[in-house]
Structures are given as structure tokens and as C-alpha cells.
């Protein structure tokens, strides 16, 4: 009788353990997503105390470069040596970087410590996605999409608010120290509950491949970061970086065909679905981060919204994304079908971005909110489905590489999106200000096309109105470009082949369904 009772309660215990692990993973995911948003809010205070305004951009650039370069390496190390230890190592490195950044005494130290933090951050998102891929079969994974989308929405909305509150009440150093207690909780839960099979690869790490990929990615990110801002797009420095980046990536692709244990096994790209999901992920990153950059700017400059609540301005888009992601995940879990979501998501994204491009100085907040919601509906169909289908397209031994590659493409897409849409926006704003604002209009935007609310209030009425028209024109150009680029995602989505998701659907018993042996109570 006792044995029967034990058997009956075992699935519940295993399910509860999975939920505890997922809680730890979501905390880690929150760490990865919140950091830049919290730190961005604290930057004016940091510069005021440490000085070094001319190096300000490197505080963000160093973190972004290190994250992008480390992402594929963490994925490969997890495949070779076991997911749990590698993931915990990335959390520890991130926390060390956070603690050191909080103790920085000058801008040079802060930039260096942010690079250390970025190296650890490269393994956070990859580790979360790969461990979920190990724990939960693709057929069951859809039901957890809403949880991941919710964390993303919470980070984007709450980041600026949390950053402002921490900086005002505790000081800017706590914008880094706040990571420590959350990271320790995550490490404790993962150490106690998560038990994945240990691995010991015989092959050596592909150091040459890692070096070539790092140089290539670094060059690309620097081009997108510096182009049109620090240096002209046609300058010798940008041309040199493009040449170095192309040469390094071509060399990397060639070497991956020769390496014993390649950093990114090229055979994963033989899967049509994996390649298409990489393209869609790149476009999603391009569009999403461009939208989150320009929408608050438009609403603050043109619609007179408060900068303090800038995160709340994105609520229509993020709320729609959260709801759609949950619905898409549930339908995918129950039916095992997913083809409709990339196609529908891409189409909605095109329509939503086009609608955003029609906004002008007379557009109401309600109207812009509806337009944002359309974009959010599209993104909700795409954000987690791309990772789900990509992971379903590879063997279990390549789960880490598949997760890191998909994450990397989205990261690179965001870099290109912010750079290209930003350059187009700035150019358009400066042109319109020169036409409408005259000499004063050109003068106020010659250093930057983006003015904060306080600077805007000090401008003469005529120049302020000209600036509002200019911002409307700039957002029109940026979002119109985004809608055109999103067409590529729709074309890629049409060619996706609906391969049955691995793992059990809800019709199977609990004993058949899951990877619960990977988690111990």
C-alpha cells in the first residue's frame, strides 16, 4: 500500500522539482535582461561621480562586446563538459563582474569590470535555454513560453523604474550589487535541485576557432556601434573593421570544417528549419530593440510623456507580446503544431511597424498604443517559437550550440537594428531640423539628434515644434525600414517545414512524458 502511494506521488514531486529549477532559471534570465536597463538609468549619476564622459559609451559597449563574443563559447562548453557546471560558472563570473563594477573607482576600471561581467552574461541566457531544452521535451516546452515572455516584459518595464529607484535611494553602486543576492539564490537552487549528467569530452577546445569568431563578432559589433557616431560610415577605421571582421568570419567558417570539435558545428545549418529560425531570430532582434529605443523617444519628445515612466510606455507592446506568447505556447503544447506562428507573427510585425511609421505630431497615445500592441502580437508569436523550433531541429548533443547560435543571431540583429535604424533616425532628424529650424535648428542637433526633456523645454517654441516634427519624421523612416526588413522574416517563415516536436504530448502519461530523472528531489 505504501509503495502504491509513493508511485502515485512521484510525478507530483518531480513536477515540483522542475518548477523549482525553472524558478532559478527565470531569476538568472532576469539578471541577464535587467542589467543594461538598470545601469542605463544610473549612467548620468555614474558619470557625475567618476567623470570620463568621453568614455561613457564604452561602459555599454564593453559589456555588449564581451557578451556577444562569449555566447557561442559558453554553449559549446556546456555541450562538451556538462550543462550544470558550465552554467554555474557563468553565473559566478557574472557576479564577480557585478561586484567589481560596483567597487570601481574610475571609468577605466568600470569599463574593464563591465567586460568581465559581460563574459559571464554570455552564458546566462544560453544556459537557461539549453537547460530548459534538456529538461523539457519540445512538445511540452510551449507551456513555459509565457513564463519566459513574462520575465522579458517585466525586465523591460521594470528595469528603468528599478534603476531610477536604486540610484536615487541607495546610490549607483547598488545597480550592480543588486545582482549579488539574486545570483546567490539562483546558484543555491540550481546546486541543490538540478542534477544533469556530467560529461567529459576527450577532444580539446577549438581555441583557433574561438579566437577567429571572437575577432569577427567584435569587429561587427564595433562597426554597428561606432558607424555614424564615433566615425563616419565611410571612414578608414570603419572600413578596416569591416575588412577584419569579414576576413575573420571567412577564416572561422573554413576552420570549422577542419576542427575536431568545432565551436559552431556547421552541420546544424544543414537543417532548413534551424537556418530559417536563425534568420527570423536576427530580424526579430533587429526590430524589437529598434522599437524599444525609438518608441519612448517619440512619446517623450512628441507626446510629452515623462521620461521617468519610460518603461511603462511600452506596456501595450509588451503586454500583447506576453499574452500572445502564452497562447502560442499552450496551442503548441496541446496540438504539436507551430507553423502558423512564425508566419502570422512576421505578418503582424510588418503591419505593426508600418502603422508605427505613420505616426506624426498629432497621433494620440491611444492610437500609438494600438499600433504598439500589433507589433507586440507579432513578437509574441516569434520570440520563443524561434528557440523552440531551432532546438527541435538538432540532436541533444548540439543543444547548447543551437541555443547559443540562436541567441547570438538575435544579439547581432539587435546591434544592427539599433545602429542602422539609429543612423537613419539621426540623419532624418538633422535634415528636418536644418530645413525647419534654420541655423538654430542645425546647431541644437549638431552634437546629437536626441534631446532630453529638460533640453527640449529650454528651446524656443518654433524650434521645439520643428524638433517634434523632425522626431516624427525620424521615427517614420526608422519604422518604415523595420517593416521592410521584417518582410525577410515573413519569407523565411513561409519556408519553415513543420517537423513533429520531440517528446510526449499531453495525451501521454506522466511516466512517458518527461525528463524528470534529470531533476532530483
PDB file of N, CA, C and O in Angstrom, residues 431-504:
ATOM      1  N   UNK A 431      18.282  66.568 -40.874  1.00  0.00           N
ATOM      2  CA  UNK A 431      17.838  67.185 -42.127  1.00  0.00           C
ATOM      3  C   UNK A 431      16.597  68.054 -41.915  1.00  0.00           C
ATOM      4  O   UNK A 431      16.520  69.190 -42.402  1.00  0.00           O
ATOM      5  N   UNK A 432      15.618  67.520 -41.199  1.00  0.00           N
ATOM      6  CA  UNK A 432      14.370  68.259 -40.984  1.00  0.00           C
ATOM      7  C   UNK A 432      14.622  69.484 -40.100  1.00  0.00           C
ATOM      8  O   UNK A 432      14.054  70.565 -40.333  1.00  0.00           O
ATOM      9  N   UNK A 433      15.477  69.349 -39.102  1.00  0.00           N
ATOM     10  CA  UNK A 433      15.787  70.494 -38.249  1.00  0.00           C
ATOM     11  C   UNK A 433      16.490  71.591 -39.044  1.00  0.00           C
ATOM     12  O   UNK A 433      16.268  72.782 -38.817  1.00  0.00           O
ATOM     13  N   UNK A 434      17.344  71.217 -39.976  1.00  0.00           N
ATOM     14  CA  UNK A 434      18.024  72.205 -40.814  1.00  0.00           C
ATOM     15  C   UNK A 434      17.020  72.934 -41.703  1.00  0.00           C
ATOM     16  O   UNK A 434      17.136  74.141 -41.950  1.00  0.00           O
ATOM     17  N   UNK A 435      16.012  72.190 -42.171  1.00  0.00           N
ATOM     18  CA  UNK A 435      15.008  72.797 -43.052  1.00  0.00           C
ATOM     19  C   UNK A 435      14.052  73.704 -42.280  1.00  0.00           C
ATOM     20  O   UNK A 435      13.755  74.817 -42.700  1.00  0.00           O
ATOM     21  N   UNK A 436      13.574  73.224 -41.124  1.00  0.00           N
ATOM     22  CA  UNK A 436      12.515  73.933 -40.399  1.00  0.00           C
ATOM     23  C   UNK A 436      13.038  74.850 -39.308  1.00  0.00           C
ATOM     24  O   UNK A 436      12.407  75.853 -38.979  1.00  0.00           O
ATOM     25  N   UNK A 437      14.154  74.505 -38.715  1.00  0.00           N
ATOM     26  CA  UNK A 437      14.644  75.268 -37.573  1.00  0.00           C
ATOM     27  C   UNK A 437      15.707  76.287 -37.916  1.00  0.00           C
ATOM     28  O   UNK A 437      16.159  77.020 -37.035  1.00  0.00           O
ATOM     29  N   UNK A 438      16.162  76.300 -39.162  1.00  0.00           N
ATOM     30  CA  UNK A 438      17.176  77.251 -39.573  1.00  0.00           C
ATOM     31  C   UNK A 438      18.509  76.998 -38.903  1.00  0.00           C
ATOM     32  O   UNK A 438      18.845  75.867 -38.533  1.00  0.00           O
ATOM     33  N   UNK A 439      19.281  78.064 -38.718  1.00  0.00           N
ATOM     34  CA  UNK A 439      20.622  77.942 -38.144  1.00  0.00           C
ATOM     35  C   UNK A 439      20.579  77.404 -36.716  1.00  0.00           C
ATOM     36  O   UNK A 439      21.393  76.569 -36.316  1.00  0.00           O
ATOM     37  N   UNK A 440      19.595  77.874 -35.938  1.00  0.00           N
ATOM     38  CA  UNK A 440      19.472  77.394 -34.553  1.00  0.00           C
ATOM     39  C   UNK A 440      19.095  75.926 -34.521  1.00  0.00           C
ATOM     40  O   UNK A 440      19.588  75.160 -33.689  1.00  0.00           O
ATOM     41  N   UNK A 441      18.227  75.518 -35.445  1.00  0.00           N
ATOM     42  CA  UNK A 441      17.837  74.117 -35.520  1.00  0.00           C
ATOM     43  C   UNK A 441      19.014  73.212 -35.804  1.00  0.00           C
ATOM     44  O   UNK A 441      19.169  72.145 -35.201  1.00  0.00           O
ATOM     45  N   UNK A 442      19.875  73.636 -36.722  1.00  0.00           N
ATOM     46  CA  UNK A 442      21.063  72.844 -37.031  1.00  0.00           C
ATOM     47  C   UNK A 442      22.017  72.795 -35.844  1.00  0.00           C
ATOM     48  O   UNK A 442      22.639  71.773 -35.564  1.00  0.00           O
ATOM     49  N   UNK A 443      22.102  73.917 -35.123  1.00  0.00           N
ATOM     50  CA  UNK A 443      23.034  73.998 -34.002  1.00  0.00           C
ATOM     51  C   UNK A 443      22.634  73.078 -32.857  1.00  0.00           C
ATOM     52  O   UNK A 443      23.482  72.413 -32.246  1.00  0.00           O
ATOM     53  N   UNK A 444      21.325  73.022 -32.557  1.00  0.00           N
ATOM     54  CA  UNK A 444      20.890  72.221 -31.397  1.00  0.00           C
ATOM     55  C   UNK A 444      20.999  70.723 -31.661  1.00  0.00           C
ATOM     56  O   UNK A 444      20.997  69.925 -30.729  1.00  0.00           O
ATOM     57  N   UNK A 445      21.098  70.318 -32.924  1.00  0.00           N
ATOM     58  CA  UNK A 445      21.198  68.874 -33.219  1.00  0.00           C
ATOM     59  C   UNK A 445      22.540  68.479 -33.810  1.00  0.00           C
ATOM     60  O   UNK A 445      22.715  67.340 -34.222  1.00  0.00           O
ATOM     61  N   UNK A 446      23.485  69.404 -33.847  1.00  0.00           N
ATOM     62  CA  UNK A 446      24.755  69.051 -34.485  1.00  0.00           C
ATOM     63  C   UNK A 446      25.556  68.048 -33.663  1.00  0.00           C
ATOM     64  O   UNK A 446      26.323  67.246 -34.204  1.00  0.00           O
ATOM     65  N   UNK A 447      25.362  68.053 -32.334  1.00  0.00           N
ATOM     66  CA  UNK A 447      26.069  67.092 -31.483  1.00  0.00           C
ATOM     67  C   UNK A 447      25.296  65.784 -31.351  1.00  0.00           C
ATOM     68  O   UNK A 447      25.869  64.709 -31.302  1.00  0.00           O
ATOM     69  N   UNK A 448      23.977  65.893 -31.290  1.00  0.00           N
ATOM     70  CA  UNK A 448      23.144  64.692 -31.164  1.00  0.00           C
ATOM     71  C   UNK A 448      21.733  65.013 -31.605  1.00  0.00           C
ATOM     72  O   UNK A 448      21.224  66.085 -31.328  1.00  0.00           O
ATOM     73  N   UNK A 449      21.111  64.055 -32.293  1.00  0.00           N
ATOM     74  CA  UNK A 449      19.733  64.260 -32.737  1.00  0.00           C
ATOM     75  C   UNK A 449      18.743  63.976 -31.621  1.00  0.00           C
ATOM     76  O   UNK A 449      17.554  64.193 -31.778  1.00  0.00           O
ATOM     77  N   UNK A 450      19.218  63.474 -30.479  1.00  0.00           N
ATOM     78  CA  UNK A 450      18.317  63.115 -29.400  1.00  0.00           C
ATOM     79  C   UNK A 450      18.483  64.089 -28.233  1.00  0.00           C
ATOM     80  O   UNK A 450      19.561  64.213 -27.668  1.00  0.00           O
ATOM     81  N   UNK A 451      17.425  64.792 -27.887  1.00  0.00           N
ATOM     82  CA  UNK A 451      17.438  65.758 -26.794  1.00  0.00           C
ATOM     83  C   UNK A 451      16.580  65.223 -25.647  1.00  0.00           C
ATOM     84  O   UNK A 451      15.531  64.642 -25.876  1.00  0.00           O
ATOM     85  N   UNK A 452      17.043  65.459 -24.404  1.00  0.00           N
ATOM     86  CA  UNK A 452      16.216  65.035 -23.276  1.00  0.00           C
ATOM     87  C   UNK A 452      15.127  66.076 -23.012  1.00  0.00           C
ATOM     88  O   UNK A 452      15.098  67.151 -23.603  1.00  0.00           O
ATOM     89  N   UNK A 453      14.213  65.721 -22.103  1.00  0.00           N
ATOM     90  CA  UNK A 453      13.050  66.577 -21.871  1.00  0.00           C
ATOM     91  C   UNK A 453      13.446  67.965 -21.360  1.00  0.00           C
ATOM     92  O   UNK A 453      12.870  68.978 -21.768  1.00  0.00           O
ATOM     93  N   UNK A 454      14.458  68.023 -20.484  1.00  0.00           N
ATOM     94  CA  UNK A 454      14.872  69.316 -19.940  1.00  0.00           C
ATOM     95  C   UNK A 454      15.443  70.214 -21.027  1.00  0.00           C
ATOM     96  O   UNK A 454      15.165  71.417 -21.071  1.00  0.00           O
ATOM     97  N   UNK A 455      16.259  69.632 -21.910  1.00  0.00           N
ATOM     98  CA  UNK A 455      16.823  70.417 -23.008  1.00  0.00           C
ATOM     99  C   UNK A 455      15.725  70.903 -23.941  1.00  0.00           C
ATOM    100  O   UNK A 455      15.779  72.017 -24.465  1.00  0.00           O
ATOM    101  N   UNK A 456      14.732  70.060 -24.152  1.00  0.00           N
ATOM    102  CA  UNK A 456      13.637  70.407 -25.067  1.00  0.00           C
ATOM    103  C   UNK A 456      12.826  71.583 -24.538  1.00  0.00           C
ATOM    104  O   UNK A 456      12.404  72.463 -25.298  1.00  0.00           O
ATOM    105  N   UNK A 457      12.628  71.628 -23.227  1.00  0.00           N
ATOM    106  CA  UNK A 457      11.833  72.706 -22.622  1.00  0.00           C
ATOM    107  C   UNK A 457      12.509  74.072 -22.769  1.00  0.00           C
ATOM    108  O   UNK A 457      11.843  75.109 -22.793  1.00  0.00           O
ATOM    109  N   UNK A 458      13.829  74.085 -22.866  1.00  0.00           N
ATOM    110  CA  UNK A 458      14.577  75.342 -22.945  1.00  0.00           C
ATOM    111  C   UNK A 458      14.586  75.937 -24.349  1.00  0.00           C
ATOM    112  O   UNK A 458      14.999  77.089 -24.519  1.00  0.00           O
ATOM    113  N   UNK A 459      14.164  75.160 -25.341  1.00  0.00           N
ATOM    114  CA  UNK A 459      14.201  75.648 -26.719  1.00  0.00           C
ATOM    115  C   UNK A 459      13.070  76.639 -26.973  1.00  0.00           C
ATOM    116  O   UNK A 459      11.998  76.546 -26.358  1.00  0.00           O
ATOM    117  N   UNK A 460      13.278  77.602 -27.892  1.00  0.00           N
ATOM    118  CA  UNK A 460      12.174  78.480 -28.323  1.00  0.00           C
ATOM    119  C   UNK A 460      11.035  77.651 -28.911  1.00  0.00           C
ATOM    120  O   UNK A 460      11.262  76.550 -29.423  1.00  0.00           O
ATOM    121  N   UNK A 461       9.812  78.150 -28.828  1.00  0.00           N
ATOM    122  CA  UNK A 461       8.639  77.402 -29.281  1.00  0.00           C
ATOM    123  C   UNK A 461       8.783  76.915 -30.715  1.00  0.00           C
ATOM    124  O   UNK A 461       8.458  75.761 -31.030  1.00  0.00           O
ATOM    125  N   UNK A 462       9.252  77.794 -31.598  1.00  0.00           N
ATOM    126  CA  UNK A 462       9.358  77.432 -33.014  1.00  0.00           C
ATOM    127  C   UNK A 462      10.348  76.288 -33.227  1.00  0.00           C
ATOM    128  O   UNK A 462      10.094  75.358 -34.002  1.00  0.00           O
ATOM    129  N   UNK A 463      11.467  76.354 -32.495  1.00  0.00           N
ATOM    130  CA  UNK A 463      12.486  75.306 -32.638  1.00  0.00           C
ATOM    131  C   UNK A 463      11.987  74.001 -32.015  1.00  0.00           C
ATOM    132  O   UNK A 463      12.219  72.904 -32.559  1.00  0.00           O
ATOM    133  N   UNK A 464      11.276  74.118 -30.880  1.00  0.00           N
ATOM    134  CA  UNK A 464      10.736  72.908 -30.245  1.00  0.00           C
ATOM    135  C   UNK A 464       9.722  72.223 -31.158  1.00  0.00           C
ATOM    136  O   UNK A 464       9.733  70.994 -31.295  1.00  0.00           O
ATOM    137  N   UNK A 465       8.853  72.999 -31.798  1.00  0.00           N
ATOM    138  CA  UNK A 465       7.880  72.411 -32.737  1.00  0.00           C
ATOM    139  C   UNK A 465       8.589  71.780 -33.923  1.00  0.00           C
ATOM    140  O   UNK A 465       8.190  70.706 -34.392  1.00  0.00           O
ATOM    141  N   UNK A 466       9.632  72.452 -34.397  1.00  0.00           N
ATOM    142  CA  UNK A 466      10.404  71.883 -35.507  1.00  0.00           C
ATOM    143  C   UNK A 466      11.042  70.554 -35.090  1.00  0.00           C
ATOM    144  O   UNK A 466      11.075  69.590 -35.869  1.00  0.00           O
ATOM    145  N   UNK A 467      11.527  70.505 -33.847  1.00  0.00           N
ATOM    146  CA  UNK A 467      12.145  69.269 -33.360  1.00  0.00           C
ATOM    147  C   UNK A 467      11.120  68.145 -33.258  1.00  0.00           C
ATOM    148  O   UNK A 467      11.416  66.983 -33.586  1.00  0.00           O
ATOM    149  N   UNK A 468       9.906  68.458 -32.826  1.00  0.00           N
ATOM    150  CA  UNK A 468       8.867  67.434 -32.746  1.00  0.00           C
ATOM    151  C   UNK A 468       8.520  66.885 -34.124  1.00  0.00           C
ATOM    152  O   UNK A 468       8.329  65.677 -34.295  1.00  0.00           O
ATOM    153  N   UNK A 469       8.450  67.780 -35.108  1.00  0.00           N
ATOM    154  CA  UNK A 469       8.219  67.325 -36.487  1.00  0.00           C
ATOM    155  C   UNK A 469       9.390  66.460 -36.961  1.00  0.00           C
ATOM    156  O   UNK A 469       9.205  65.428 -37.612  1.00  0.00           O
ATOM    157  N   UNK A 470      10.599  66.880 -36.602  1.00  0.00           N
ATOM    158  CA  UNK A 470      11.786  66.134 -37.015  1.00  0.00           C
ATOM    159  C   UNK A 470      11.817  64.732 -36.404  1.00  0.00           C
ATOM    160  O   UNK A 470      12.146  63.742 -37.079  1.00  0.00           O
ATOM    161  N   UNK A 471      11.462  64.635 -35.108  1.00  0.00           N
ATOM    162  CA  UNK A 471      11.426  63.318 -34.453  1.00  0.00           C
ATOM    163  C   UNK A 471      10.368  62.432 -35.105  1.00  0.00           C
ATOM    164  O   UNK A 471      10.587  61.229 -35.315  1.00  0.00           O
ATOM    165  N   UNK A 472       9.218  63.004 -35.432  1.00  0.00           N
ATOM    166  CA  UNK A 472       8.173  62.241 -36.122  1.00  0.00           C
ATOM    167  C   UNK A 472       8.689  61.724 -37.458  1.00  0.00           C
ATOM    168  O   UNK A 472       8.451  60.567 -37.834  1.00  0.00           O
ATOM    169  N   UNK A 473       9.416  62.588 -38.188  1.00  0.00           N
ATOM    170  CA  UNK A 473       9.978  62.166 -39.476  1.00  0.00           C
ATOM    171  C   UNK A 473      11.032  61.083 -39.281  1.00  0.00           C
ATOM    172  O   UNK A 473      11.120  60.124 -40.068  1.00  0.00           O
ATOM    173  N   UNK A 474      11.838  61.219 -38.224  1.00  0.00           N
ATOM    174  CA  UNK A 474      12.867  60.218 -37.956  1.00  0.00           C
ATOM    175  C   UNK A 474      12.286  58.864 -37.596  1.00  0.00           C
ATOM    176  O   UNK A 474      12.742  57.822 -38.093  1.00  0.00           O
ATOM    177  N   UNK A 475      11.257  58.860 -36.737  1.00  0.00           N
ATOM    178  CA  UNK A 475      10.621  57.584 -36.378  1.00  0.00           C
ATOM    179  C   UNK A 475       9.901  56.982 -37.588  1.00  0.00           C
ATOM    180  O   UNK A 475       9.869  55.749 -37.747  1.00  0.00           O
ATOM    181  N   UNK A 476       9.347  57.840 -38.451  1.00  0.00           N
ATOM    182  CA  UNK A 476       8.717  57.331 -39.679  1.00  0.00           C
ATOM    183  C   UNK A 476       9.731  56.549 -40.502  1.00  0.00           C
ATOM    184  O   UNK A 476       9.469  55.412 -40.930  1.00  0.00           O
ATOM    185  N   UNK A 477      10.911  57.129 -40.717  1.00  0.00           N
ATOM    186  CA  UNK A 477      11.937  56.464 -41.529  1.00  0.00           C
ATOM    187  C   UNK A 477      12.423  55.174 -40.864  1.00  0.00           C
ATOM    188  O   UNK A 477      12.590  54.142 -41.521  1.00  0.00           O
ATOM    189  N   UNK A 478      12.648  55.225 -39.540  1.00  0.00           N
ATOM    190  CA  UNK A 478      13.177  54.056 -38.826  1.00  0.00           C
ATOM    191  C   UNK A 478      12.188  52.894 -38.859  1.00  0.00           C
ATOM    192  O   UNK A 478      12.561  51.744 -39.145  1.00  0.00           O
ATOM    193  N   UNK A 479      10.913  53.173 -38.570  1.00  0.00           N
ATOM    194  CA  UNK A 479       9.926  52.098 -38.530  1.00  0.00           C
ATOM    195  C   UNK A 479       9.566  51.597 -39.926  1.00  0.00           C
ATOM    196  O   UNK A 479       9.243  50.417 -40.102  1.00  0.00           O
ATOM    197  N   UNK A 480       9.618  52.476 -40.910  1.00  0.00           N
ATOM    198  CA  UNK A 480       9.379  52.028 -42.286  1.00  0.00           C
ATOM    199  C   UNK A 480      10.478  51.066 -42.719  1.00  0.00           C
ATOM    200  O   UNK A 480      10.205  50.036 -43.346  1.00  0.00           O
ATOM    201  N   UNK A 481      11.715  51.391 -42.365  1.00  0.00           N
ATOM    202  CA  UNK A 481      12.818  50.461 -42.642  1.00  0.00           C
ATOM    203  C   UNK A 481      12.585  49.133 -41.913  1.00  0.00           C
ATOM    204  O   UNK A 481      12.784  48.059 -42.492  1.00  0.00           O
ATOM    205  N   UNK A 482      12.141  49.217 -40.646  1.00  0.00           N
ATOM    206  CA  UNK A 482      11.877  47.995 -39.891  1.00  0.00           C
ATOM    207  C   UNK A 482      10.829  47.123 -40.545  1.00  0.00           C
ATOM    208  O   UNK A 482      10.966  45.891 -40.599  1.00  0.00           O
ATOM    209  N   UNK A 483       9.773  47.735 -41.084  1.00  0.00           N
ATOM    210  CA  UNK A 483       8.717  46.950 -41.741  1.00  0.00           C
ATOM    211  C   UNK A 483       9.234  46.277 -43.003  1.00  0.00           C
ATOM    212  O   UNK A 483       8.849  45.146 -43.320  1.00  0.00           O
ATOM    213  N   UNK A 484      10.123  46.961 -43.728  1.00  0.00           N
ATOM    214  CA  UNK A 484      10.709  46.365 -44.936  1.00  0.00           C
ATOM    215  C   UNK A 484      11.604  45.190 -44.564  1.00  0.00           C
ATOM    216  O   UNK A 484      11.548  44.117 -45.193  1.00  0.00           O
ATOM    217  N   UNK A 485      12.428  45.370 -43.524  1.00  0.00           N
ATOM    218  CA  UNK A 485      13.318  44.294 -43.081  1.00  0.00           C
ATOM    219  C   UNK A 485      12.506  43.096 -42.583  1.00  0.00           C
ATOM    220  O   UNK A 485      12.884  41.935 -42.796  1.00  0.00           O
ATOM    221  N   UNK A 486      11.367  43.361 -41.939  1.00  0.00           N
ATOM    222  CA  UNK A 486      10.535  42.273 -41.411  1.00  0.00           C
ATOM    223  C   UNK A 486       9.964  41.390 -42.514  1.00  0.00           C
ATOM    224  O   UNK A 486       9.576  40.241 -42.254  1.00  0.00           O
ATOM    225  N   UNK A 487       9.913  41.903 -43.741  1.00  0.00           N
ATOM    226  CA  UNK A 487       9.448  41.083 -44.872  1.00  0.00           C
ATOM    227  C   UNK A 487      10.355  39.864 -45.043  1.00  0.00           C
ATOM    228  O   UNK A 487       9.900  38.772 -45.405  1.00  0.00           O
ATOM    229  N   UNK A 488      11.649  40.036 -44.741  1.00  0.00           N
ATOM    230  CA  UNK A 488      12.590  38.916 -44.839  1.00  0.00           C
ATOM    231  C   UNK A 488      12.179  37.799 -43.884  1.00  0.00           C
ATOM    232  O   UNK A 488      12.248  36.603 -44.218  1.00  0.00           O
ATOM    233  N   UNK A 489      11.737  38.184 -42.674  1.00  0.00           N
ATOM    234  CA  UNK A 489      11.280  37.178 -41.709  1.00  0.00           C
ATOM    235  C   UNK A 489      10.058  36.440 -42.221  1.00  0.00           C
ATOM    236  O   UNK A 489       9.934  35.218 -42.051  1.00  0.00           O
ATOM    237  N   UNK A 490       9.138  37.143 -42.865  1.00  0.00           N
ATOM    238  CA  UNK A 490       7.940  36.505 -43.410  1.00  0.00           C
ATOM    239  C   UNK A 490       8.306  35.513 -44.510  1.00  0.00           C
ATOM    240  O   UNK A 490       7.774  34.389 -44.554  1.00  0.00           O
ATOM    241  N   UNK A 491       9.221  35.904 -45.388  1.00  0.00           N
ATOM    242  CA  UNK A 491       9.658  34.994 -46.457  1.00  0.00           C
ATOM    243  C   UNK A 491      10.293  33.744 -45.851  1.00  0.00           C
ATOM    244  O   UNK A 491      10.018  32.609 -46.287  1.00  0.00           O
ATOM    245  N   UNK A 492      11.137  33.938 -44.832  1.00  0.00           N
ATOM    246  CA  UNK A 492      11.767  32.785 -44.177  1.00  0.00           C
ATOM    247  C   UNK A 492      10.723  31.903 -43.503  1.00  0.00           C
ATOM    248  O   UNK A 492      10.787  30.663 -43.589  1.00  0.00           O
ATOM    249  N   UNK A 493       9.730  32.509 -42.870  1.00  0.00           N
ATOM    250  CA  UNK A 493       8.699  31.742 -42.159  1.00  0.00           C
ATOM    251  C   UNK A 493       7.875  30.882 -43.103  1.00  0.00           C
ATOM    252  O   UNK A 493       7.464  29.767 -42.740  1.00  0.00           O
ATOM    253  N   UNK A 494       7.627  31.370 -44.297  1.00  0.00           N
ATOM    254  CA  UNK A 494       6.822  30.622 -45.263  1.00  0.00           C
ATOM    255  C   UNK A 494       7.489  29.290 -45.607  1.00  0.00           C
ATOM    256  O   UNK A 494       6.807  28.288 -45.858  1.00  0.00           O
ATOM    257  N   UNK A 495       8.819  29.256 -45.573  1.00  0.00           N
ATOM    258  CA  UNK A 495       9.551  28.045 -45.971  1.00  0.00           C
ATOM    259  C   UNK A 495       9.841  27.105 -44.801  1.00  0.00           C
ATOM    260  O   UNK A 495      10.503  26.088 -44.976  1.00  0.00           O
ATOM    261  N   UNK A 496       9.354  27.442 -43.603  1.00  0.00           N
ATOM    262  CA  UNK A 496       9.535  26.547 -42.453  1.00  0.00           C
ATOM    263  C   UNK A 496       8.744  25.261 -42.688  1.00  0.00           C
ATOM    264  O   UNK A 496       7.589  25.285 -43.117  1.00  0.00           O
ATOM    265  N   UNK A 497       9.379  24.143 -42.393  1.00  0.00           N
ATOM    266  CA  UNK A 497       8.727  22.839 -42.519  1.00  0.00           C
ATOM    267  C   UNK A 497       8.298  22.378 -41.129  1.00  0.00           C
ATOM    268  O   UNK A 497       9.104  22.332 -40.204  1.00  0.00           O
ATOM    269  N   UNK A 498       7.018  22.071 -40.982  1.00  0.00           N
ATOM    270  CA  UNK A 498       6.505  21.696 -39.662  1.00  0.00           C
ATOM    271  C   UNK A 498       6.895  20.258 -39.338  1.00  0.00           C
ATOM    272  O   UNK A 498       6.209  19.302 -39.700  1.00  0.00           O
ATOM    273  N   UNK A 499       8.018  20.115 -38.634  1.00  0.00           N
ATOM    274  CA  UNK A 499       8.513  18.816 -38.194  1.00  0.00           C
ATOM    275  C   UNK A 499       7.891  18.515 -36.834  1.00  0.00           C
ATOM    276  O   UNK A 499       7.844  19.396 -35.969  1.00  0.00           O
ATOM    277  N   UNK A 500       7.396  17.295 -36.610  1.00  0.00           N
ATOM    278  CA  UNK A 500       6.792  16.984 -35.303  1.00  0.00           C
ATOM    279  C   UNK A 500       7.749  17.282 -34.162  1.00  0.00           C
ATOM    280  O   UNK A 500       8.936  16.972 -34.225  1.00  0.00           O
ATOM    281  N   UNK A 501       7.229  17.892 -33.102  1.00  0.00           N
ATOM    282  CA  UNK A 501       8.050  18.222 -31.950  1.00  0.00           C
ATOM    283  C   UNK A 501       8.410  16.964 -31.180  1.00  0.00           C
ATOM    284  O   UNK A 501       7.574  16.079 -30.983  1.00  0.00           O
ATOM    285  N   UNK A 502       9.665  16.901 -30.738  1.00  0.00           N
ATOM    286  CA  UNK A 502      10.117  15.733 -29.988  1.00  0.00           C
ATOM    287  C   UNK A 502       9.493  15.733 -28.601  1.00  0.00           C
ATOM    288  O   UNK A 502       9.257  16.780 -28.011  1.00  0.00           O
ATOM    289  N   UNK A 503       9.276  14.549 -28.065  1.00  0.00           N
ATOM    290  CA  UNK A 503       8.722  14.454 -26.714  1.00  0.00           C
ATOM    291  C   UNK A 503       7.239  14.195 -26.750  1.00  0.00           C
ATOM    292  O   UNK A 503       6.572  14.266 -27.765  1.00  0.00           O
ATOM    293  N   UNK A 504       6.709  13.909 -25.588  1.00  0.00           N
ATOM    294  CA  UNK A 504       5.309  13.498 -25.483  1.00  0.00           C
ATOM    295  C   UNK A 504       4.383  14.688 -25.466  1.00  0.00           C
ATOM    296  O   UNK A 504       4.692  15.741 -24.941  1.00  0.00           O
TER     297      UNK A 504
END
